[in-house]
Short mmCIF file of C-alpha atoms and ligand atoms in Angstrom, two decimals:
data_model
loop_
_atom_site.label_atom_id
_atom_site.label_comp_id
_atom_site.label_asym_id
_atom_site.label_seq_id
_atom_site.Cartn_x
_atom_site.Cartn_y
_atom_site.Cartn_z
CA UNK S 1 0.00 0.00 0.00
CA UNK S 2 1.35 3.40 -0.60
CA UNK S 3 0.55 6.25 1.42
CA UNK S 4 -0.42 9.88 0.00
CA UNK S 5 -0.42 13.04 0.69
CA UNK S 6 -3.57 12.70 2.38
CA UNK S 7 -2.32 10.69 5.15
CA UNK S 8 0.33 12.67 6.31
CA UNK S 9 0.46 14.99 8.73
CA UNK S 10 2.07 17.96 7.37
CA UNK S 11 1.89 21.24 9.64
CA UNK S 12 4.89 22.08 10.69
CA UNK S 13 6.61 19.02 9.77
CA UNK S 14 10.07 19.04 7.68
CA UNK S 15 9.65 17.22 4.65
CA UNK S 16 12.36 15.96 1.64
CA UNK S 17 10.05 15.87 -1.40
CA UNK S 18 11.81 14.47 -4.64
CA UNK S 19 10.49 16.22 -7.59
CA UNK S 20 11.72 15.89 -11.24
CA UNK S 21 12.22 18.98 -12.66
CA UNK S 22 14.89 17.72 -15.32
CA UNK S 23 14.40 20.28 -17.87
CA UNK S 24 15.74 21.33 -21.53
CA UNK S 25 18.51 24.09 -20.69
CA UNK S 26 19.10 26.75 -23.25
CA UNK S 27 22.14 28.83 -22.46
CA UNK S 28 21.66 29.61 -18.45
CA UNK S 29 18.03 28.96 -18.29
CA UNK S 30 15.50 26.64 -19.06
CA UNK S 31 13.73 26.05 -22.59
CA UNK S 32 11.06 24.11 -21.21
CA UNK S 33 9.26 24.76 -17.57
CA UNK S 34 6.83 21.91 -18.16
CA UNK S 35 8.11 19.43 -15.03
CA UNK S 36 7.98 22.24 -12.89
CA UNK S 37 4.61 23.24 -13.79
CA UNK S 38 3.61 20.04 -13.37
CA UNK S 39 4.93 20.34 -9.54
CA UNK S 40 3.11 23.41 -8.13
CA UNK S 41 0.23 21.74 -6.93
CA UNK S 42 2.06 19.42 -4.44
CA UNK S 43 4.63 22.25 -3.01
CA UNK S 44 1.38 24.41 -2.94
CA UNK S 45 -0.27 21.89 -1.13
CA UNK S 46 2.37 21.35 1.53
CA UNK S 47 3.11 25.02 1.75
CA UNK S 48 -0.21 25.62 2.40
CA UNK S 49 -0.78 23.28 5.00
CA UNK S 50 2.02 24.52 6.90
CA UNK S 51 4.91 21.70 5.87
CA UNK S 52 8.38 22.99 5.60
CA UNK S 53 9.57 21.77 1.97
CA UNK S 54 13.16 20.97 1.23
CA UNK S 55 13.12 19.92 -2.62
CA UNK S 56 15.35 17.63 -4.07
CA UNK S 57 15.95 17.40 -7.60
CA UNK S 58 18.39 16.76 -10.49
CA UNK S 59 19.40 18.02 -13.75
CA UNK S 60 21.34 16.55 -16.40
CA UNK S 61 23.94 13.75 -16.48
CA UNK S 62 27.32 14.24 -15.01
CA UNK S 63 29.46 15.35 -18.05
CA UNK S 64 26.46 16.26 -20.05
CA UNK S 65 25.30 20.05 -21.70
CA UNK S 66 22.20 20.25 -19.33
CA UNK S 67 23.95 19.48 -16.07
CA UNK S 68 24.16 22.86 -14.34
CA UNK S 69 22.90 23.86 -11.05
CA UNK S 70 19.23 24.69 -9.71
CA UNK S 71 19.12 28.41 -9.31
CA UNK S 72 16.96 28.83 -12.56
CA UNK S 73 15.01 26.48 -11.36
CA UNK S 74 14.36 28.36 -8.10
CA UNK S 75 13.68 31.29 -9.40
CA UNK S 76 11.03 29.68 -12.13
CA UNK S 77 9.63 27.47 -9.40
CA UNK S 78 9.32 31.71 -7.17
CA UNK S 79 7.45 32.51 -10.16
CA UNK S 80 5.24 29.85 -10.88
CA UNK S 81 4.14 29.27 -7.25
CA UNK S 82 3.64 32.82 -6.46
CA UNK S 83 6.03 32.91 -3.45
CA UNK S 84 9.78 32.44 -2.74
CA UNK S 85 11.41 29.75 -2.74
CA UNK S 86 14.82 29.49 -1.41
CA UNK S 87 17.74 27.85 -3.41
CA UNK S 88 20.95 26.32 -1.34
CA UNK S 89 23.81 25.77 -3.37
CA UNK S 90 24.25 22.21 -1.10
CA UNK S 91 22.18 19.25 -0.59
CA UNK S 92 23.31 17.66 2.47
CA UNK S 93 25.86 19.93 4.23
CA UNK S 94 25.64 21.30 7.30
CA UNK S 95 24.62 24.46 5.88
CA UNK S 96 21.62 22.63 3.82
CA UNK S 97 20.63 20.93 7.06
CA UNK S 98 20.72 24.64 9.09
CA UNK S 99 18.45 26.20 6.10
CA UNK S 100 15.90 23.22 6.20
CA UNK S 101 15.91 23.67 10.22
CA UNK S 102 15.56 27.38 9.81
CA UNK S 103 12.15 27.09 7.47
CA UNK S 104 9.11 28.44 8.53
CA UNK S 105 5.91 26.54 8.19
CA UNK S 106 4.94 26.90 4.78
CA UNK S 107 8.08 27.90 3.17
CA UNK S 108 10.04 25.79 0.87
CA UNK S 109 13.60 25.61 -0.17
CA UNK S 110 15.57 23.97 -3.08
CA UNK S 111 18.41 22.07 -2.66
CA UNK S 112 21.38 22.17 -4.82
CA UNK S 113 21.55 19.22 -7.99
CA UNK S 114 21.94 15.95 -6.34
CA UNK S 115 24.00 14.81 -9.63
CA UNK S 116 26.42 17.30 -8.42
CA UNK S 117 27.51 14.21 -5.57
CA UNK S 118 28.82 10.91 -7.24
CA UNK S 119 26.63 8.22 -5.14
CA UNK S 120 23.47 9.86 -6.49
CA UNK S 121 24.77 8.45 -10.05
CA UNK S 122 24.95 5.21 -8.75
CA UNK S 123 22.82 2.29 -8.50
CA UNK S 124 21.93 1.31 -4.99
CA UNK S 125 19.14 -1.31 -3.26
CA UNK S 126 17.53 0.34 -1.04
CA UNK S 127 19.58 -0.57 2.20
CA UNK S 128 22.81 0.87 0.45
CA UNK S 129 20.92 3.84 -0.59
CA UNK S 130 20.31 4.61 3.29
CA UNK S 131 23.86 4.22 4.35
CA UNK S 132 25.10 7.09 0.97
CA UNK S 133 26.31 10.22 2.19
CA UNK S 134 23.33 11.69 0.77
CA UNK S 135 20.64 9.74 2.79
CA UNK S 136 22.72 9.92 5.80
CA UNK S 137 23.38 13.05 6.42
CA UNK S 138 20.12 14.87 5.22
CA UNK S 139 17.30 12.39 6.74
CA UNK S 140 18.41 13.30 10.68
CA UNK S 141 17.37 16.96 9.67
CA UNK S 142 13.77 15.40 7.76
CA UNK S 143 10.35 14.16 9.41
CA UNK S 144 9.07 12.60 6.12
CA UNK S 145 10.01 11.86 2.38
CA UNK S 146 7.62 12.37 -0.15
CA UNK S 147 8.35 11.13 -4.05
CA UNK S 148 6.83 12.95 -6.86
CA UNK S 149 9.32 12.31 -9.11
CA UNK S 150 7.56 9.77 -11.16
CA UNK S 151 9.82 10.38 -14.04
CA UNK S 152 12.62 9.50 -12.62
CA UNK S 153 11.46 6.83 -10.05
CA UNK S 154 13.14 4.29 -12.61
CA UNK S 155 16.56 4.94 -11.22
CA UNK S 156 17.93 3.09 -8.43
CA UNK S 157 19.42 6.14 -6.99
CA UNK S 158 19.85 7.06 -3.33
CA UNK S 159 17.05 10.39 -3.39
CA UNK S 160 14.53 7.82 -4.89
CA UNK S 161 14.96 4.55 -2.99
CA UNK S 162 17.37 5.51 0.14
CA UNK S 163 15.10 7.78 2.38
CA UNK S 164 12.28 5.56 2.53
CA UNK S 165 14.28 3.52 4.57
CA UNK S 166 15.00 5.70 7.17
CA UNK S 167 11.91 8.22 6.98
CA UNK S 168 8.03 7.26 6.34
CA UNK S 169 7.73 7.80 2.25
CA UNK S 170 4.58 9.13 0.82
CA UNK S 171 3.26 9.50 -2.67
CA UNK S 172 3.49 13.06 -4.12
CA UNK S 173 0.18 14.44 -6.40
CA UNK S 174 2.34 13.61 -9.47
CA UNK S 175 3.44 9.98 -8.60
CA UNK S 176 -0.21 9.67 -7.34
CA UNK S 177 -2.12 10.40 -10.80
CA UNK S 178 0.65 8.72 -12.72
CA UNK S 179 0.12 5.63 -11.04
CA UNK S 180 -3.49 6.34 -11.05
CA UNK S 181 -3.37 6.00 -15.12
CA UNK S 182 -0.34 4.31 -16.14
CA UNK S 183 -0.56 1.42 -13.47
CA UNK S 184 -4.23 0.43 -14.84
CA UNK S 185 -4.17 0.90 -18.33
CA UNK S 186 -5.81 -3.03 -18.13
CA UNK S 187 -9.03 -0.94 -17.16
CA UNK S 188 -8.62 1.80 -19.75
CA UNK S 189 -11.29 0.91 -22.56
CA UNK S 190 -10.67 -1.15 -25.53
CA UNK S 191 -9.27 -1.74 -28.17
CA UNK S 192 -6.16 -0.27 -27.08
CA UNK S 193 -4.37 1.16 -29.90
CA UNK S 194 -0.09 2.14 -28.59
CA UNK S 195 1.33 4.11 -30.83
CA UNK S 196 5.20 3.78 -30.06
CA UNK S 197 7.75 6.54 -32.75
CA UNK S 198 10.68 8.12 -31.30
CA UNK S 199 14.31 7.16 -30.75
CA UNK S 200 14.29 4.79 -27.98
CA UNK S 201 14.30 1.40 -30.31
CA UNK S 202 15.10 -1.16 -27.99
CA UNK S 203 12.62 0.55 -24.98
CA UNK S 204 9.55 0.90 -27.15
CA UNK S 205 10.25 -2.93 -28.74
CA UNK S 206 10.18 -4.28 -25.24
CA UNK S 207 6.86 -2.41 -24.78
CA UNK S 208 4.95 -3.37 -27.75
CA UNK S 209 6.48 -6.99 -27.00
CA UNK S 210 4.93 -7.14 -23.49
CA UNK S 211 1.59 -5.39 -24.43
CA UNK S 212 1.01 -7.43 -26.83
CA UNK S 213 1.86 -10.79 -24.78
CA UNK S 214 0.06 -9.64 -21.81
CA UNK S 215 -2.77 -9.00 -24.35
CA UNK S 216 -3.14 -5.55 -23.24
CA UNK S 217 -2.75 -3.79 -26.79
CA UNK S 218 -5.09 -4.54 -29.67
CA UNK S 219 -2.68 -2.96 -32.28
CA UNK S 220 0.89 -1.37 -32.19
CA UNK S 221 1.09 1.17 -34.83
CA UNK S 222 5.02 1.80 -35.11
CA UNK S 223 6.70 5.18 -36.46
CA UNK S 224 9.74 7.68 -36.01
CA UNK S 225 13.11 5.79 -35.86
CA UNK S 226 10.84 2.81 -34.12
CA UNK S 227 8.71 2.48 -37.62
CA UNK S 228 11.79 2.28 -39.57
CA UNK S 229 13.25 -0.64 -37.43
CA UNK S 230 10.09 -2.74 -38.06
CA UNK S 231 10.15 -2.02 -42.06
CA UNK S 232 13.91 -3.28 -42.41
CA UNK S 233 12.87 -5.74 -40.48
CA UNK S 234 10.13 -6.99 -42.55
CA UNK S 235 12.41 -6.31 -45.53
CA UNK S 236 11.82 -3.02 -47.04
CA UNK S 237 14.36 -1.46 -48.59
CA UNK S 238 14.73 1.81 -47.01
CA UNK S 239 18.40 2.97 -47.73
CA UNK S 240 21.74 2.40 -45.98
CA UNK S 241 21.27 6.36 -44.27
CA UNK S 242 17.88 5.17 -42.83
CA UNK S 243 19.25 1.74 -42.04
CA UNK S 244 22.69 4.07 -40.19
CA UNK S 245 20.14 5.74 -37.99
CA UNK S 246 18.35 2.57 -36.74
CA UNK S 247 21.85 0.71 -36.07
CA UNK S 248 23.36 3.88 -34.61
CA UNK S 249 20.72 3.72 -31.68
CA UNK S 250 20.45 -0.01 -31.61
CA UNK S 251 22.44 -3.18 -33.17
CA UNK S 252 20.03 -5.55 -31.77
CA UNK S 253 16.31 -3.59 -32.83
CA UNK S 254 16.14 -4.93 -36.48
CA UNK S 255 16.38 -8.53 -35.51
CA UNK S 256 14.33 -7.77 -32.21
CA UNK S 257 11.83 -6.35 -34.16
CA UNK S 258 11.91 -9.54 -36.72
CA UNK S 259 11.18 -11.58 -34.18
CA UNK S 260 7.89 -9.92 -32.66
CA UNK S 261 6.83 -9.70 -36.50
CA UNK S 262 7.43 -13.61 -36.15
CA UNK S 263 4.85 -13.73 -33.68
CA UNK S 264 2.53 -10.81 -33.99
CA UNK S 265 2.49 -9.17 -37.53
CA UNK S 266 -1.27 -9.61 -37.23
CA UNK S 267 -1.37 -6.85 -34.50
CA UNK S 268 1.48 -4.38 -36.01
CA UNK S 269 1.48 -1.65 -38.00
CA UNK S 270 3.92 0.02 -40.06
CA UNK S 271 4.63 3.36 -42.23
CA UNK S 272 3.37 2.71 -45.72
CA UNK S 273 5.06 5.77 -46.66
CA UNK S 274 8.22 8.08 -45.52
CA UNK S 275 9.15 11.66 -46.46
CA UNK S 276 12.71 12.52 -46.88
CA UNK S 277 14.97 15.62 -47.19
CA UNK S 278 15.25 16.69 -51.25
CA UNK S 279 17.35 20.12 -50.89
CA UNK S 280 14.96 22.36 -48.63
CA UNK S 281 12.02 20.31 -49.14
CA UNK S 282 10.07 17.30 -48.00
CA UNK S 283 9.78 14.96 -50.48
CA UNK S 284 7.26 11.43 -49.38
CA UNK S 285 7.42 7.93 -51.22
CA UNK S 286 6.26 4.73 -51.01
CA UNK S 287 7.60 2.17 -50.25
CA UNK S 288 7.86 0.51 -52.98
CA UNK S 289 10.00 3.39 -54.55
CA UNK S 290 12.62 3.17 -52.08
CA UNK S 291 15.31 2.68 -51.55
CA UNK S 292 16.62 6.34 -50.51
CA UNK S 293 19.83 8.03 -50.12
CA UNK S 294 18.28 10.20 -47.60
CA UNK S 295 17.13 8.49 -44.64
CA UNK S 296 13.29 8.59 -43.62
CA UNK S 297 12.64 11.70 -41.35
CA UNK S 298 8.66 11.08 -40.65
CA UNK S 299 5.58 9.52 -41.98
CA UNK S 300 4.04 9.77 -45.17
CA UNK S 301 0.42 11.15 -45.21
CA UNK S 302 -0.60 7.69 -46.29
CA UNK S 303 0.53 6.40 -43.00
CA UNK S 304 -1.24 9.13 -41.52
CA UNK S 305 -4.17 8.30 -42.73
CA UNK S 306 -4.55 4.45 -42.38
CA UNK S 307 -3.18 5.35 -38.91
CA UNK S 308 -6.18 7.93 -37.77
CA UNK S 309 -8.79 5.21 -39.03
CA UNK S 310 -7.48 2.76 -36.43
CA UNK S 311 -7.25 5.47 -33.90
CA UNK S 312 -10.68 6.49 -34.78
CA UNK S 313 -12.14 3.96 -33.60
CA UNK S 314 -9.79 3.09 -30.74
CA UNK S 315 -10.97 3.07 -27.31
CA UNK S 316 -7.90 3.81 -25.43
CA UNK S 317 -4.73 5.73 -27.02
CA UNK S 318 -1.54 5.15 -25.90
CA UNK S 319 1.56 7.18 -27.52
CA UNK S 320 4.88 7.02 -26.55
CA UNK S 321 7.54 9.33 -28.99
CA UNK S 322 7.14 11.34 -32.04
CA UNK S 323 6.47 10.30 -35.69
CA UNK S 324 9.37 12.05 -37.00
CA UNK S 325 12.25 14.39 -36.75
CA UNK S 326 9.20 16.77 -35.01
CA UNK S 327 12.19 20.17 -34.65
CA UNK S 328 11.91 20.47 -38.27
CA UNK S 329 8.28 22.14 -39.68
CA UNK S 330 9.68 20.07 -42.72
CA UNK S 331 9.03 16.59 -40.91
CA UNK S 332 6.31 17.68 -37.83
CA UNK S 333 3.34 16.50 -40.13
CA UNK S 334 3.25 13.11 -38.81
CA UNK S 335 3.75 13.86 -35.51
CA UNK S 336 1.00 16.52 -35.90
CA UNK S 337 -1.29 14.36 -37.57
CA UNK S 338 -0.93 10.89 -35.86
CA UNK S 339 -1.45 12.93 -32.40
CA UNK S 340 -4.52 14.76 -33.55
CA UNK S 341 -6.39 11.50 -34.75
CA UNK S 342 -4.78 9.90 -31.11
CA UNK S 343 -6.87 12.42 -28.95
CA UNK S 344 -10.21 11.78 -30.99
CA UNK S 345 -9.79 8.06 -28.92
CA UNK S 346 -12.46 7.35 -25.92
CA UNK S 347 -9.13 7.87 -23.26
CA UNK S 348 -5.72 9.18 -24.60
CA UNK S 349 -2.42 8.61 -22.83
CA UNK S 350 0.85 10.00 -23.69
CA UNK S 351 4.48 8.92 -22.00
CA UNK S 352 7.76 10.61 -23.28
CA UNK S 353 9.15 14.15 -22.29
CA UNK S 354 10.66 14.65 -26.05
CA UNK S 355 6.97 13.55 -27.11
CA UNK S 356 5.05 16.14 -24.37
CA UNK S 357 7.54 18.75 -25.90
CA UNK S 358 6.83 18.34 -29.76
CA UNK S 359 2.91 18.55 -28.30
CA UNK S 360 3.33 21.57 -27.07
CA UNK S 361 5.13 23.04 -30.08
CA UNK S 362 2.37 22.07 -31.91
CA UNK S 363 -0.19 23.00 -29.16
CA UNK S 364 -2.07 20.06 -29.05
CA UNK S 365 -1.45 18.77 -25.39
CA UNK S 366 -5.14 19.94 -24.54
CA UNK S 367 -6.54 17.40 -26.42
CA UNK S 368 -4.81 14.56 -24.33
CA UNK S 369 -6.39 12.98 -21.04
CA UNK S 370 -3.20 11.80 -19.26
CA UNK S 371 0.16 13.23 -20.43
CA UNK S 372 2.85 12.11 -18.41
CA UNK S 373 5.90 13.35 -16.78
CA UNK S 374 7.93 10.39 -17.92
CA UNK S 375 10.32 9.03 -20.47
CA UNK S 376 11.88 6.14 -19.54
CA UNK S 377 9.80 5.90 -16.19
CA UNK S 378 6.65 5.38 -18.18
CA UNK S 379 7.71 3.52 -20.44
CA UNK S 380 9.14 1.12 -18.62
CA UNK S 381 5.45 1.44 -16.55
CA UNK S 382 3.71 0.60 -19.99
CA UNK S 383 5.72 -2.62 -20.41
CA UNK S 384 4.58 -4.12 -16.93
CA UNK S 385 7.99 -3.51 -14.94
CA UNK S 386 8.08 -2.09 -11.59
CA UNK S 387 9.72 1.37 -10.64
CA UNK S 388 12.31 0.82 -7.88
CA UNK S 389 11.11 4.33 -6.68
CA UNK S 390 7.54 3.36 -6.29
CA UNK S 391 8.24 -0.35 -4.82
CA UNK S 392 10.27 1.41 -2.22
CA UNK S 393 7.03 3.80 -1.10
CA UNK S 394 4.72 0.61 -0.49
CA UNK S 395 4.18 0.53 3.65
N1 LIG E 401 12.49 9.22 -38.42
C1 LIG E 401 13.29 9.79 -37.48
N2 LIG E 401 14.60 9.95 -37.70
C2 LIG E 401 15.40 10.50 -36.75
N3 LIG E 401 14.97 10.93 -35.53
C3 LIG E 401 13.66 10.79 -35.28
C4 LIG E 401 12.76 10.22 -36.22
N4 LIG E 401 11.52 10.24 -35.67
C5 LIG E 401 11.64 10.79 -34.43
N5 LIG E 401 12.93 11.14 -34.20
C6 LIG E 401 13.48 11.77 -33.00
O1 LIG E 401 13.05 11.10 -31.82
C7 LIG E 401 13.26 12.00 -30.73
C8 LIG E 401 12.31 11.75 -29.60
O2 LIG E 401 12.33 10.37 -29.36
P1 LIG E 401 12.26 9.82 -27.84
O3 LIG E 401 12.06 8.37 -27.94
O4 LIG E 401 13.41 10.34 -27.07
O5 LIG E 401 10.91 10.55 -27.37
P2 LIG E 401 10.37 10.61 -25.85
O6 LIG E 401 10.34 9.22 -25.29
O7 LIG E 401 9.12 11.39 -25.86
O8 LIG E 401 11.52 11.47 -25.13
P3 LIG E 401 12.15 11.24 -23.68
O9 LIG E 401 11.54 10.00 -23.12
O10 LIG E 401 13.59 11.05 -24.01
O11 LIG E 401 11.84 12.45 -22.91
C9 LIG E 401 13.06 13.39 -31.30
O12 LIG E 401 14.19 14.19 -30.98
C10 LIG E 401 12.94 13.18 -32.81
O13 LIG E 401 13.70 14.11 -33.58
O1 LIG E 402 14.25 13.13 -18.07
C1 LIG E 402 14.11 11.99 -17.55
O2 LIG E 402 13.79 10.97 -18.21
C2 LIG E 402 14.28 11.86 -16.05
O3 LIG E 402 14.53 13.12 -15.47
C3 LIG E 402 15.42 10.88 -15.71
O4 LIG E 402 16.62 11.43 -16.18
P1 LIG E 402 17.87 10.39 -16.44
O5 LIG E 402 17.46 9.59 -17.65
O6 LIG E 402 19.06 11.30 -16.67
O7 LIG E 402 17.99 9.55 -15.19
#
């Protein structure tokens, strides 16, 4: 059982709340305040019932563009709540521990990027988690944990799994609507129509492989870099640059992807058409005029349309990742498209921060009735796994 917010006891209390506010950075600041947006109803919440907040978040990867500190984050997070939030520049110093003991009731403060200490890159079980640095020295000054950070609850890392050893763990409003959706999708209404695109090959054939063995999904319609797996795989001739792209983010999907065609080509979908750069333009053929020497950078309106009569009549939507190479206005159409038809479904579900972003460029995350925080985290939800960061709230 996993507690929520509305069994704890939060006036006056000092609570470590994990949030995931991972965000696009462009130059100092952030491109994309979506995460944190999606946040301000649980610090509200505790703020207004008198909790003192100390947030913990990350951004980045060690050694990567986006991994900077969380003052921009702080200051968005001032502005979005309507009152200040304090940033420390340290997680689990001393001085972190005197600003979370100096909080009034009500007031929050964010603590520095916990990337910015090694252990938090590691993988821990839980009882190693406790004994990190981290853990250690910040739960003493904490009366609760609370995890919201469903999209990154997939990680093994000490601020996800360690302090609900040592403190009680609750859900936050995030991790409690995501599980809400994304951990009953067997209830959502049929048929259940996943549409996986995107980059992440290997993820998104695991998914439609257990969906469609558990017997959850009705039909897999395939697309983005994900499509173009499944067509080499079922022998289409696509061109060595398209085939470069697939192998460059996988060396295993083509023949993974051969296999579940083995056993469920009945239930799979795939482009019947791609468009492809000529010069400035977008140029779409069929398959059978392939092969190209440009690779395939979306769907071809044929696809689109063979696509939206499935999801027409689906009952449940379920999208993880974009048709196509969405930044360009050149190859958004089947990302556009596909996603409009998706949202005219009974229920519509969408996983995949890359996926809520190209939604939002083309303004059409309205039209969904679940979009989630997660990438990986949902994903990996989708497919049936556990989340080590939600096994370790269960009481
Ligand atoms: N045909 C294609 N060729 C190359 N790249 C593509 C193609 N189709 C989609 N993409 C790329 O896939 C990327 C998004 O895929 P990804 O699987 O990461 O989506 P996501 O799961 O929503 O994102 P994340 O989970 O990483 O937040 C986009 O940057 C897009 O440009
Ligand atoms: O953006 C995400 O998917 C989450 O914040 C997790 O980030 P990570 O993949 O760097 O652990």
């Amino acid at each position: 059982m996993i507690r929520t917010l509305d069994d704890l006891d939060a006036e006056g209390a000092a609570l470590g709340v994990r949030v995931d506010i991972n965000s696009p950075i462009d130059g100092d600041g952030l491109d994309d305040d979506a995460r944190l947006r999606a946040h301000v109803e649980t610090i509200a919440e505790l703020c207004r019932r008198g909790a003192r907040v100390a947030l913990l978040a990350h951004q980045g990867r060690p050694g990567g563009e986006e991994f900077t500190d969380l003052r921009a984050h702080a200051d968005r997070l001032d502005e979005l709540l309507g009152f200040p939030v304090a940033y420390s520049d340290s997680t689990f110093t001393a001085d972190a521990r005197e600003r979370i003991a100096g909080l009034e009731p009500g007031s929050a403060v964010l603590l520095e990027n916990t990337r910015f200490y090694s252990e938090e890159y590691m993988s821990f079980d839980p009882e190693a988690a406790a004994e990190t640095y981290l853990v250690e020295r910040l739960a003493p000054a904490l009366d609760a944990y609370v995890n919201d950070a469903f999209a990154t609850s997939h990680r093994r890392q000490p601020s996800i799994v360690g302090f609900p050893e040592l403190l009680d763990p609750y859900a936050g409003r995030v991790m409690e609507r995501e599980l809400d959706v994304l951990g009953n999708i067997a209830e959502s209404p049929e048929p259940r129509v996943y549409v996986l695109g995107g980059a992440k090959v290997d993820d998104s054939i695991e998914v439609a492989r257990s969906v469609l063995e558990r017997g959850l999904a009705d039909s897999v319609l395939t697309a983005g870099i994900v499509g173009n797996a499944f067509l080499l795989a079922d022998g289409v001739s696509l061109g060595a640059a398209s085939a470069g792209v697939v192998n460059e983010r996988s060396h295993d999907a083509v023949k993974n992807a051969g296999d579940l065609l083995d056993d469920f080509s009945h239930r799979i979908y795939m482009p019947r058409d791609v468009a492809v750069e000529r010069g400035d333009e977008r140029c779409e053929f069929d398959l059978d005029e392939l092969p190209s020497n440009s690779p395939a950078m979306d769907i071809g309106v044929r696809t689109v349309a063979a696509y939206a009569e499935i999801l027409d009549d689906a009952g449940t939507a379920i999208l993880n990742g974009p048709a196509g190479v969405f930044e360009d206005d050149r190859f958004e159409t089947g990302t556009l498209e596909m996603y409009s038809s998706a949202t005219r479904a009974d229920t519509s579900i969408v996983g995949g921060g890359d996926t809520a972003s190209a939604l939002r460029k083309l303004d059409l995350l309205e039209g969904f009735d679940h979009v989630s925080t997660g990438g990986g985290a949902a994903l990996r939800m989708l497919t049936g796994d556990t989340l080590a960061g939600v096994e370790a709230l269960h009481r």
